[in-house]
Amino acid sequence: MTMDDEDWHGEYLRRLKSRFDRVSLNLPTIEVRFEDVNVTAQAYERSRAVPTVINSYASFAKSVGTKIGILRIQTKRISILKDVSGIIKPGRLSLLLGPPGSGKSTLLKALSGKIESGLKYTGKVTYNGHELHEFVPERTSAYIGQYDVHLPRLTVRETLQFSAKCQGVGTRYDMLSELLRREKDLKIKPDPYLDALMKASVLKGHKENVVTDYVLKVLGLETCADTVVGDNMQRGISGGQKKRVTTGEMLVGPVGAFFMDNISDGLDSSTTFQIVKCIKQMIHVFDKTALISLLQPPPETFELFDDVIILGEGRIVYQGPRENVLEFFESMGFKCPERKGVADYLQEILSRKDQEQYWANPEVPYRYVSAKQFEEGFKTHHLGSTMRSQLATPFNRWENHGAALTKTTFGSSKWEMLKACLAREWILMQRNIRIFCLKSFQLFFNAAMIGLVFSTQREHHSTVEDGIIYMGAIYLEVQMVFFFLNMDWFPNSYLRF
């Protein structure tokens, strides 16, 4: 299979899709709907803002009074999302825009079923007409956060391979089996290179390598594939490459919906464009679902998106095709300058400080238009009316593909995940051999010292003095346990997956 270096990814996806189309095999799609979603949080008002000596004592006295019941805990309810509704359609790449603090991350977590337990959540989120409790949203969709949490001593390739082992192949094996059966019945001979690649992507032992190499090439991580990720204490890959590794950990899985939170942080405009372009090709060819949050996308990246959702003060002020976004704001009296980037314009138009410069109606004096007024204006707009009519028509659950929603908790068997974790820990032990030797020596030395100290003591425990001796031994043992648990290298390896 010969592919042009510039568009090898799109050509590969198109050939893969044409193979499914020749046998009339439909691929699973996911339509995400959310209606009247509200998210609120309780914020505690305990300490004073300025940390002076007097304020410190006052805050301490207030906290003591609260604990003993003299004073009441003062809380304040904060609304993060306010009655937001919309549809994320398959086969269309959607962009989520909004100023900082508008609720973008909370919306992405709510749609992916990963809302924090401390937040109060109301409303309804459905995938193909099924509510979140009817399937496992953590395996059906993927939330890619804006913070990078990796094991610093693993390489980029090892990190992606471990993620692929934990997530499994999903329904890829069943889809490939059905594809081969139909091709055999219709006597269709597939492309040998494409056939070998598809079979290797679902076979145990080969799947992780094939999918990992594919994602490494898509994300431009081939040059640093065998470099350790690193952290503040160990040199590794750059911050932008870490962000791409975070994205790659989810792309190696078999999920059908992606919710990506500020994946362009630390990336240059060219890299951001290439990544979004590859994601768009995957979304369009396989009709997957994706909602991507970007803070300030460059113009060429903004043009790649099909739909735009704009959040302001926890409200959706616009949701619809990218081509109609300027038309809506012009109907509200604002106009984007010719040399101004559309994405920057959409970010600043919700700001009280920057909004006035875009006012374009000389007949009416300017007055600040809040996010709530934009929301009311969108409801009367023809795009808002179309959205409400689509939400009023329920999704036909009979059209749901059997492989679209995942109902199993784990992607691999317990034995496979145990082997993956043991293999990962063996790699970490080899790369931390000095620390393990030092801590092992320290453990045996302390055990020998404690055993030597208490070896001459009486074995019976009939007096208070004997009880004090045994309590002292227990105290030393518990102290050692807490000492080992507080070491930086120990708990971090159990935070991933």
Coordinates of C-alpha atoms in Angstrom, one line a residue:
M1 CA 0.0 0.0 0.0
T2 CA 1.7 3.2 -1.1
M3 CA 0.6 6.4 0.6
D4 CA 1.6 9.9 0.3
D5 CA 3.5 11.1 3.4
E6 CA 1.3 14.1 3.8
D7 CA -2.1 12.2 3.8
W8 CA -1.2 8.6 4.6
H9 CA -3.6 8.6 7.6
G10 CA -6.6 9.7 5.5
E11 CA -5.8 7.3 2.7
Y12 CA -5.5 4.4 5.1
L13 CA -8.8 5.3 6.8
R14 CA -10.6 5.6 3.5
R15 CA -9.4 2.2 2.3
L16 CA -10.4 0.7 5.6
K17 CA -13.9 2.2 5.4
S18 CA -14.3 1.1 1.7
R19 CA -13.6 -2.5 2.8
F20 CA -16.6 -2.3 5.2
D21 CA -18.8 -0.6 2.7
R22 CA -18.2 -3.3 0.1
V23 CA -19.9 -5.9 2.3
S24 CA -22.5 -3.4 3.6
L25 CA -21.3 -3.7 7.2
N26 CA -22.4 -0.8 9.3
L27 CA -20.1 0.6 11.9
P28 CA -21.3 1.6 15.4
T29 CA -22.1 5.3 15.9
I30 CA -22.9 7.3 19.1
E31 CA -25.1 10.3 19.3
V32 CA -24.7 12.2 22.6
R33 CA -27.6 14.2 23.9
F34 CA -27.8 16.3 27.0
E35 CA -30.9 18.1 28.3
D36 CA -31.3 20.6 31.1
V37 CA -27.9 19.8 32.7
N38 CA -27.2 21.7 35.9
V39 CA -24.0 21.4 37.9
T40 CA -23.6 23.2 41.2
A41 CA -20.9 23.1 43.9
Q42 CA -20.9 24.1 47.6
A43 CA -17.9 26.4 48.4
Y44 CA -16.9 26.9 52.0
E45 CA -16.4 30.3 53.4
R46 CA -14.0 29.8 56.3
S47 CA -10.7 31.7 56.0
R48 CA -10.1 35.3 55.2
A49 CA -8.5 36.3 51.9
V50 CA -5.4 38.2 53.2
P51 CA -3.1 36.0 55.2
T52 CA -2.1 38.5 57.9
V53 CA -1.3 37.6 61.5
I54 CA -4.7 38.8 62.8
N55 CA -6.6 37.0 60.0
S56 CA -4.7 33.8 60.6
Y57 CA -5.7 33.8 64.3
A58 CA -9.3 34.8 63.4
S59 CA -9.5 32.0 60.9
F60 CA -8.1 29.5 63.4
A61 CA -10.6 30.5 66.1
K62 CA -13.4 30.3 63.5
S63 CA -12.4 26.8 62.5
V64 CA -12.2 25.7 66.2
G65 CA -15.6 27.2 66.9
T66 CA -17.1 25.4 63.9
K67 CA -15.7 22.0 65.0
I68 CA -17.0 22.2 68.5
G69 CA -20.4 23.3 67.2
I70 CA -20.5 26.9 68.4
L71 CA -20.4 28.4 64.9
R72 CA -22.1 27.1 61.8
I73 CA -20.3 26.2 58.6
Q74 CA -20.9 28.9 56.0
T75 CA -21.2 27.7 52.4
K76 CA -22.1 29.3 49.2
R77 CA -23.6 27.6 46.2
I78 CA -21.9 28.2 42.9
S79 CA -23.6 27.3 39.6
I80 CA -21.1 25.9 37.1
L81 CA -23.6 24.8 34.3
K82 CA -27.0 26.3 34.0
D83 CA -29.7 24.4 32.0
V84 CA -27.5 23.5 29.1
S85 CA -28.9 21.3 26.3
G86 CA -27.6 20.1 23.0
I87 CA -26.6 17.3 20.7
I88 CA -23.2 16.0 19.7
K89 CA -23.7 14.3 16.4
P90 CA -21.5 11.4 15.0
G91 CA -19.4 12.1 12.0
R92 CA -19.0 15.8 12.8
L93 CA -16.1 17.3 14.7
S94 CA -17.3 19.7 17.4
L95 CA -15.3 22.6 19.0
L96 CA -16.0 23.8 22.5
L97 CA -15.1 27.4 23.1
G98 CA -15.4 29.7 26.1
P99 CA -13.4 32.0 28.4
P100 CA -11.7 30.5 31.4
G101 CA -14.2 29.6 34.1
S102 CA -17.1 29.2 31.8
G103 CA -17.6 25.5 32.6
K104 CA -16.0 23.7 29.7
S105 CA -14.2 21.1 31.7
T106 CA -17.3 20.4 33.8
L107 CA -19.4 19.9 30.6
L108 CA -16.9 17.5 29.1
K109 CA -16.8 15.5 32.4
A110 CA -20.6 15.5 32.6
L111 CA -20.9 14.2 29.0
S112 CA -18.3 11.4 29.6
G113 CA -19.9 10.3 32.9
K114 CA -16.9 11.4 35.0
I115 CA -18.4 14.2 37.0
E116 CA -16.8 14.6 40.5
S117 CA -18.8 13.2 43.4
G118 CA -18.6 16.6 45.3
L119 CA -20.7 18.3 42.6
K120 CA -24.5 18.3 42.5
Y121 CA -25.6 17.1 39.1
T122 CA -29.1 17.2 37.6
G123 CA -30.3 16.7 34.0
K124 CA -30.1 13.9 31.5
V125 CA -27.3 12.7 29.3
T126 CA -28.0 9.9 26.8
Y127 CA -25.9 7.9 24.3
N128 CA -28.1 6.7 21.5
G129 CA -31.2 7.2 23.7
H130 CA -29.6 5.2 26.6
E131 CA -28.9 6.9 29.9
L132 CA -25.5 6.5 31.6
H133 CA -26.6 3.9 34.1
E134 CA -27.6 1.5 31.3
F135 CA -24.0 1.0 30.1
V136 CA -20.4 1.7 31.1
P137 CA -19.7 5.3 30.0
E138 CA -16.0 5.0 31.1
R139 CA -15.4 2.4 28.4
T140 CA -17.8 3.8 25.8
S141 CA -16.3 7.3 25.8
A142 CA -12.9 8.7 26.7
Y143 CA -12.3 11.9 28.6
I144 CA -8.8 13.4 27.9
G145 CA -8.0 15.8 30.7
Q146 CA -5.9 18.9 30.6
Y147 CA -3.4 17.6 33.2
D148 CA -0.7 15.1 32.3
V149 CA -0.3 12.2 34.8
H150 CA 2.3 9.7 33.7
L151 CA 4.9 7.3 35.2
P152 CA 8.1 9.2 34.6
R153 CA 10.4 6.2 34.2
L154 CA 8.3 4.5 31.4
T155 CA 9.0 5.3 27.8
V156 CA 6.4 6.8 25.5
R157 CA 5.9 3.5 23.7
E158 CA 5.6 1.5 27.0
T159 CA 3.0 4.0 28.3
L160 CA 0.8 3.6 25.2
Q161 CA 1.3 -0.2 25.1
F162 CA 0.1 -0.5 28.8
S163 CA -2.9 1.6 28.0
A164 CA -3.7 -0.6 25.0
K165 CA -3.4 -3.8 27.1
C166 CA -5.8 -2.4 29.8
Q167 CA -8.4 -1.2 27.3
G168 CA -8.4 -4.3 25.2
V169 CA -9.8 -4.6 21.6
G170 CA -13.4 -4.1 22.5
T171 CA -15.7 -5.2 19.6
R172 CA -12.9 -5.0 17.0
Y173 CA -12.5 -8.8 16.9
D174 CA -16.2 -9.4 16.4
M175 CA -16.4 -6.8 13.7
L176 CA -13.4 -8.3 11.9
S177 CA -14.9 -11.8 12.2
E178 CA -18.1 -10.6 10.6
L179 CA -16.2 -8.7 7.9
L180 CA -14.2 -11.9 7.0
R181 CA -17.4 -14.0 6.9
R182 CA -19.2 -11.6 4.6
E183 CA -16.2 -11.3 2.3
K184 CA -16.0 -15.1 2.1
D185 CA -19.7 -15.3 1.2
L186 CA -19.4 -12.6 -1.5
K187 CA -16.0 -14.0 -2.7
I188 CA -14.3 -10.7 -2.2
K189 CA -10.5 -10.7 -2.0
P190 CA -9.2 -7.9 0.3
D191 CA -6.0 -5.9 0.0
P192 CA -3.4 -8.3 1.5
Y193 CA -1.5 -5.5 3.3
L194 CA -4.7 -4.0 4.8
D195 CA -6.0 -7.5 5.7
A196 CA -2.7 -8.3 7.6
L197 CA -2.8 -5.0 9.4
M198 CA -6.4 -5.4 10.5
K199 CA -5.8 -8.9 11.8
A200 CA -2.7 -7.9 13.7
S201 CA -4.6 -5.1 15.4
V202 CA -6.9 -7.5 17.2
L203 CA -4.5 -10.4 17.9
K204 CA -3.1 -10.8 21.4
G205 CA 0.6 -9.9 21.5
H206 CA 0.5 -8.0 18.2
K207 CA -2.4 -5.7 18.9
E208 CA -0.5 -3.4 21.3
N209 CA 2.4 -3.0 19.0
V210 CA 0.4 -2.3 15.8
V211 CA -2.0 0.1 17.4
T212 CA 0.8 1.8 19.4
D213 CA 3.0 2.3 16.3
Y214 CA -0.1 3.7 14.4
V215 CA -0.9 6.2 17.2
L216 CA 2.7 7.2 17.5
K217 CA 2.9 8.1 13.8
V218 CA -0.5 10.0 14.0
L219 CA 0.6 12.1 16.9
G220 CA 4.2 12.7 15.7
L221 CA 5.8 10.9 18.6
E222 CA 8.0 8.5 16.6
T223 CA 11.2 10.4 17.3
C224 CA 10.7 10.2 21.1
A225 CA 9.0 6.7 21.3
D226 CA 11.8 5.2 23.2
T227 CA 12.4 8.2 25.5
V228 CA 11.3 8.1 29.1
V229 CA 8.4 10.5 29.9
G230 CA 10.2 12.1 32.8
D231 CA 9.1 14.6 35.4
N232 CA 10.5 17.5 37.4
M233 CA 13.3 15.2 38.8
Q234 CA 14.2 13.4 35.6
R235 CA 14.7 14.7 32.2
G236 CA 12.4 13.3 29.6
I237 CA 10.1 14.5 26.8
S238 CA 8.8 18.1 26.4
G239 CA 5.6 19.4 27.8
G240 CA 3.9 19.4 24.4
Q241 CA 4.9 15.8 23.8
K242 CA 3.5 14.8 27.2
K243 CA 0.2 16.4 26.1
R244 CA 0.3 14.2 23.0
V245 CA 1.0 11.1 25.1
T246 CA -2.1 11.9 27.2
T247 CA -4.1 12.0 24.0
G248 CA -2.6 8.9 22.7
E249 CA -3.4 6.9 25.8
M250 CA -7.1 7.2 24.9
L251 CA -6.7 6.9 21.1
V252 CA -5.3 3.4 21.4
G253 CA -8.5 2.2 23.0
P254 CA -11.7 1.1 21.2
V255 CA -14.0 3.9 22.4
G256 CA -16.4 5.6 20.1
A257 CA -16.8 9.1 21.7
F258 CA -14.0 11.4 22.6
F259 CA -14.2 14.4 24.9
M260 CA -10.9 16.3 24.9
D261 CA -10.1 19.1 27.3
N262 CA -7.6 21.7 26.0
I263 CA -5.3 19.2 24.2
S264 CA -3.4 22.0 22.5
D265 CA -1.8 23.3 25.7
G266 CA 2.0 23.4 25.1
L267 CA 1.7 22.6 21.4
D268 CA 2.7 24.9 18.5
S269 CA 0.1 25.8 15.9
S270 CA 1.5 23.4 13.3
T271 CA 1.4 20.4 15.6
T272 CA -2.1 21.3 16.8
F273 CA -3.3 21.5 13.2
Q274 CA -1.9 18.1 12.3
I275 CA -3.4 16.4 15.4
V276 CA -6.8 17.9 14.9
K277 CA -6.7 17.1 11.2
C278 CA -6.0 13.4 11.9
I279 CA -8.8 13.3 14.4
K280 CA -11.2 14.9 11.9
Q281 CA -10.3 12.3 9.3
M282 CA -11.1 9.5 11.8
I283 CA -14.4 11.2 12.8
H284 CA -15.5 11.7 9.3
V285 CA -14.6 8.3 7.9
F286 CA -15.8 6.1 10.8
D287 CA -18.6 8.4 12.0
K288 CA -17.2 8.7 15.5
T289 CA -18.2 11.4 18.0
A290 CA -15.8 14.1 19.3
L291 CA -16.0 17.3 21.3
I292 CA -12.7 19.1 21.6
S293 CA -12.1 22.1 23.9
L294 CA -9.4 24.5 22.7
L295 CA -8.5 27.8 24.4
Q296 CA -7.2 29.9 21.4
P297 CA -7.2 27.7 18.2
P298 CA -5.4 29.3 15.2
P299 CA -7.5 30.1 12.2
E300 CA -6.4 27.1 10.1
T301 CA -7.3 24.8 13.0
F302 CA -10.6 26.5 13.6
E303 CA -11.6 25.8 10.0
L304 CA -11.2 22.1 10.5
F305 CA -14.2 21.9 12.8
D306 CA -17.8 21.3 11.6
D307 CA -19.8 22.5 14.6
V308 CA -19.1 25.0 17.4
I309 CA -20.4 25.2 20.9
I310 CA -19.8 28.4 22.8
L311 CA -20.0 28.5 26.6
G312 CA -20.3 31.6 28.7
E313 CA -21.0 31.9 32.4
G314 CA -22.2 28.3 32.4
R315 CA -24.7 28.8 29.6
I316 CA -24.6 27.7 25.9
V317 CA -24.8 30.9 23.9
Y318 CA -24.4 29.1 20.5
Q319 CA -24.4 25.6 19.1
G320 CA -24.5 24.9 15.5
P321 CA -22.4 24.8 12.2
R322 CA -19.2 26.7 12.2
E323 CA -20.3 28.6 9.0
N324 CA -23.3 30.2 10.8
V325 CA -21.6 31.4 14.0
L326 CA -20.8 34.9 12.7
E327 CA -24.3 35.2 11.3
F328 CA -25.8 34.7 14.7
F329 CA -23.6 37.3 16.5
E330 CA -24.3 39.7 13.7
S331 CA -28.0 39.3 14.4
M332 CA -27.2 40.3 18.0
G333 CA -25.5 43.5 16.8
F334 CA -21.8 42.4 16.7
K335 CA -19.5 42.0 13.8
C336 CA -16.1 40.4 13.5
P337 CA -13.3 42.6 12.0
E338 CA -11.9 41.4 8.7
R339 CA -8.4 40.8 10.1
K340 CA -9.5 39.3 13.4
G341 CA -9.4 35.6 14.0
V342 CA -12.8 34.2 14.4
A343 CA -11.9 32.0 17.4
D344 CA -10.3 35.0 19.2
Y345 CA -13.4 37.1 18.4
L346 CA -15.7 34.5 19.8
Q347 CA -13.7 34.3 23.0
E348 CA -13.6 38.1 23.5
I349 CA -17.2 38.8 22.6
L350 CA -18.3 37.3 25.9
S351 CA -15.8 39.5 27.9
R352 CA -17.2 42.7 29.5
K353 CA -13.9 44.4 28.8
D354 CA -13.6 43.5 25.1
Q355 CA -17.2 43.3 23.9
E356 CA -17.8 47.0 23.1
Q357 CA -15.2 47.1 20.3
Y358 CA -17.2 44.7 18.3
W359 CA -20.5 46.5 18.5
A360 CA -21.7 47.3 14.9
N361 CA -25.1 48.8 15.2
P362 CA -24.7 52.6 15.2
E363 CA -28.4 53.2 15.5
V364 CA -28.6 51.7 19.0
P365 CA -26.3 52.7 21.8
Y366 CA -24.1 50.0 23.1
R367 CA -25.1 48.1 26.2
Y368 CA -23.3 45.1 27.6
V369 CA -24.9 41.9 26.4
S370 CA -24.6 39.1 29.0
A371 CA -24.3 35.4 28.4
K372 CA -27.9 35.0 29.5
Q373 CA -29.1 37.5 26.8
F374 CA -27.0 35.7 24.2
E375 CA -28.7 32.4 25.3
E376 CA -32.1 34.0 25.0
G377 CA -31.2 35.3 21.5
F378 CA -30.1 31.9 20.4
K379 CA -33.3 30.3 21.5
T380 CA -35.2 32.6 19.1
H381 CA -32.7 32.1 16.3
H382 CA -33.6 29.5 13.6
L383 CA -30.6 27.3 14.7
G384 CA -31.9 27.3 18.3
S385 CA -35.4 26.4 17.1
T386 CA -34.0 23.5 15.0
M387 CA -32.0 22.3 18.0
R388 CA -35.1 22.3 20.3
S389 CA -37.1 20.4 17.7
Q390 CA -34.3 17.7 17.4
L391 CA -34.2 17.4 21.2
A392 CA -38.0 17.0 21.3
T393 CA -37.8 14.1 18.9
P394 CA -36.4 11.1 21.0
F395 CA -33.7 8.9 19.6
N396 CA -35.0 5.6 18.2
R397 CA -33.3 3.1 20.4
W398 CA -33.9 0.4 17.9
E399 CA -31.4 2.1 15.6
N400 CA -28.6 1.6 18.2
H401 CA -25.8 -0.6 16.9
G402 CA -25.2 -3.5 19.2
A403 CA -21.5 -2.7 19.5
A404 CA -21.9 1.0 20.1
L405 CA -22.4 0.9 23.9
T406 CA -20.1 -1.1 26.1
K407 CA -21.7 -2.9 29.0
T408 CA -18.7 -4.7 30.5
T409 CA -16.6 -3.1 33.2
F410 CA -13.2 -4.1 32.0
G411 CA -11.6 -4.3 28.6
S412 CA -9.4 -7.3 29.4
S413 CA -9.5 -10.3 31.6
K414 CA -8.2 -10.1 35.1
W415 CA -5.3 -12.4 34.2
E416 CA -4.3 -10.2 31.2
M417 CA -4.4 -7.0 33.4
L418 CA -2.4 -8.8 36.1
K419 CA 0.2 -9.8 33.6
A420 CA 0.3 -6.2 32.2
C421 CA 0.7 -4.7 35.7
L422 CA 3.4 -7.2 36.7
A423 CA 5.3 -6.5 33.5
R424 CA 5.1 -2.8 34.1
E425 CA 6.3 -3.2 37.7
W426 CA 9.2 -5.3 36.6
I427 CA 10.3 -2.6 34.2
L428 CA 10.0 0.0 37.0
M429 CA 12.0 -2.2 39.4
Q430 CA 14.8 -2.5 36.8
R431 CA 15.0 1.2 36.3
N432 CA 14.8 2.0 40.1
I433 CA 17.1 -0.8 41.2
R434 CA 19.2 1.5 43.3
I435 CA 16.2 2.7 45.3
F436 CA 14.9 -0.8 45.7
C437 CA 18.2 -2.1 47.0
L438 CA 18.6 0.8 49.4
K439 CA 15.1 0.5 50.8
S440 CA 15.4 -3.3 51.1
F441 CA 18.6 -2.9 53.1
Q442 CA 16.9 -0.3 55.2
L443 CA 13.9 -2.5 55.8
F444 CA 16.1 -5.6 56.8
F445 CA 18.4 -3.4 59.0
N446 CA 15.5 -1.9 60.9
A447 CA 13.9 -5.4 61.3
A448 CA 17.2 -6.7 62.7
M449 CA 17.6 -3.8 65.1
I450 CA 14.1 -4.1 66.4
G451 CA 14.4 -7.9 66.8
L452 CA 17.7 -7.5 68.6
V453 CA 16.3 -4.9 71.0
F454 CA 13.3 -7.0 71.9
S455 CA 15.0 -10.4 71.8
T456 CA 16.1 -10.3 75.5
Q457 CA 12.6 -9.3 76.7
R458 CA 10.3 -11.7 78.5
E459 CA 7.8 -13.5 76.3
H460 CA 4.9 -13.3 78.7
H461 CA 2.7 -10.3 79.0
S462 CA 1.2 -10.4 82.4
T463 CA 2.2 -7.0 83.7
V464 CA 1.7 -3.4 82.6
E465 CA 5.4 -3.0 81.8
D466 CA 5.1 -5.9 79.4
G467 CA 2.2 -4.2 77.7
I468 CA 4.2 -1.0 77.3
I469 CA 7.0 -2.9 75.7
Y470 CA 4.6 -4.6 73.2
M471 CA 2.9 -1.3 72.5
G472 CA 6.3 0.3 71.7
A473 CA 7.1 -2.5 69.2
I474 CA 3.7 -2.0 67.5
Y475 CA 4.3 1.7 67.3
L476 CA 7.7 1.2 65.6
E477 CA 6.2 -1.2 63.1
V478 CA 3.3 1.2 62.2
Q479 CA 5.8 4.0 61.9
M480 CA 7.8 2.0 59.4
V481 CA 4.7 1.2 57.4
F482 CA 3.8 4.9 57.1
F483 CA 7.4 5.8 56.2
F484 CA 7.3 3.5 53.2
L485 CA 3.9 4.6 52.1
N486 CA 5.0 8.2 52.1
M487 CA 7.9 7.6 49.6
D488 CA 7.3 9.3 46.3
W489 CA 8.2 6.3 44.1
F490 CA 5.8 3.8 45.7
P491 CA 2.2 5.1 45.4
N492 CA 2.5 6.8 42.0
S493 CA 2.8 3.5 40.1
Y494 CA -0.7 2.6 41.2
L495 CA -2.4 5.8 40.1
R496 CA -2.7 5.0 36.4
F497 CA -5.5 2.6 35.3

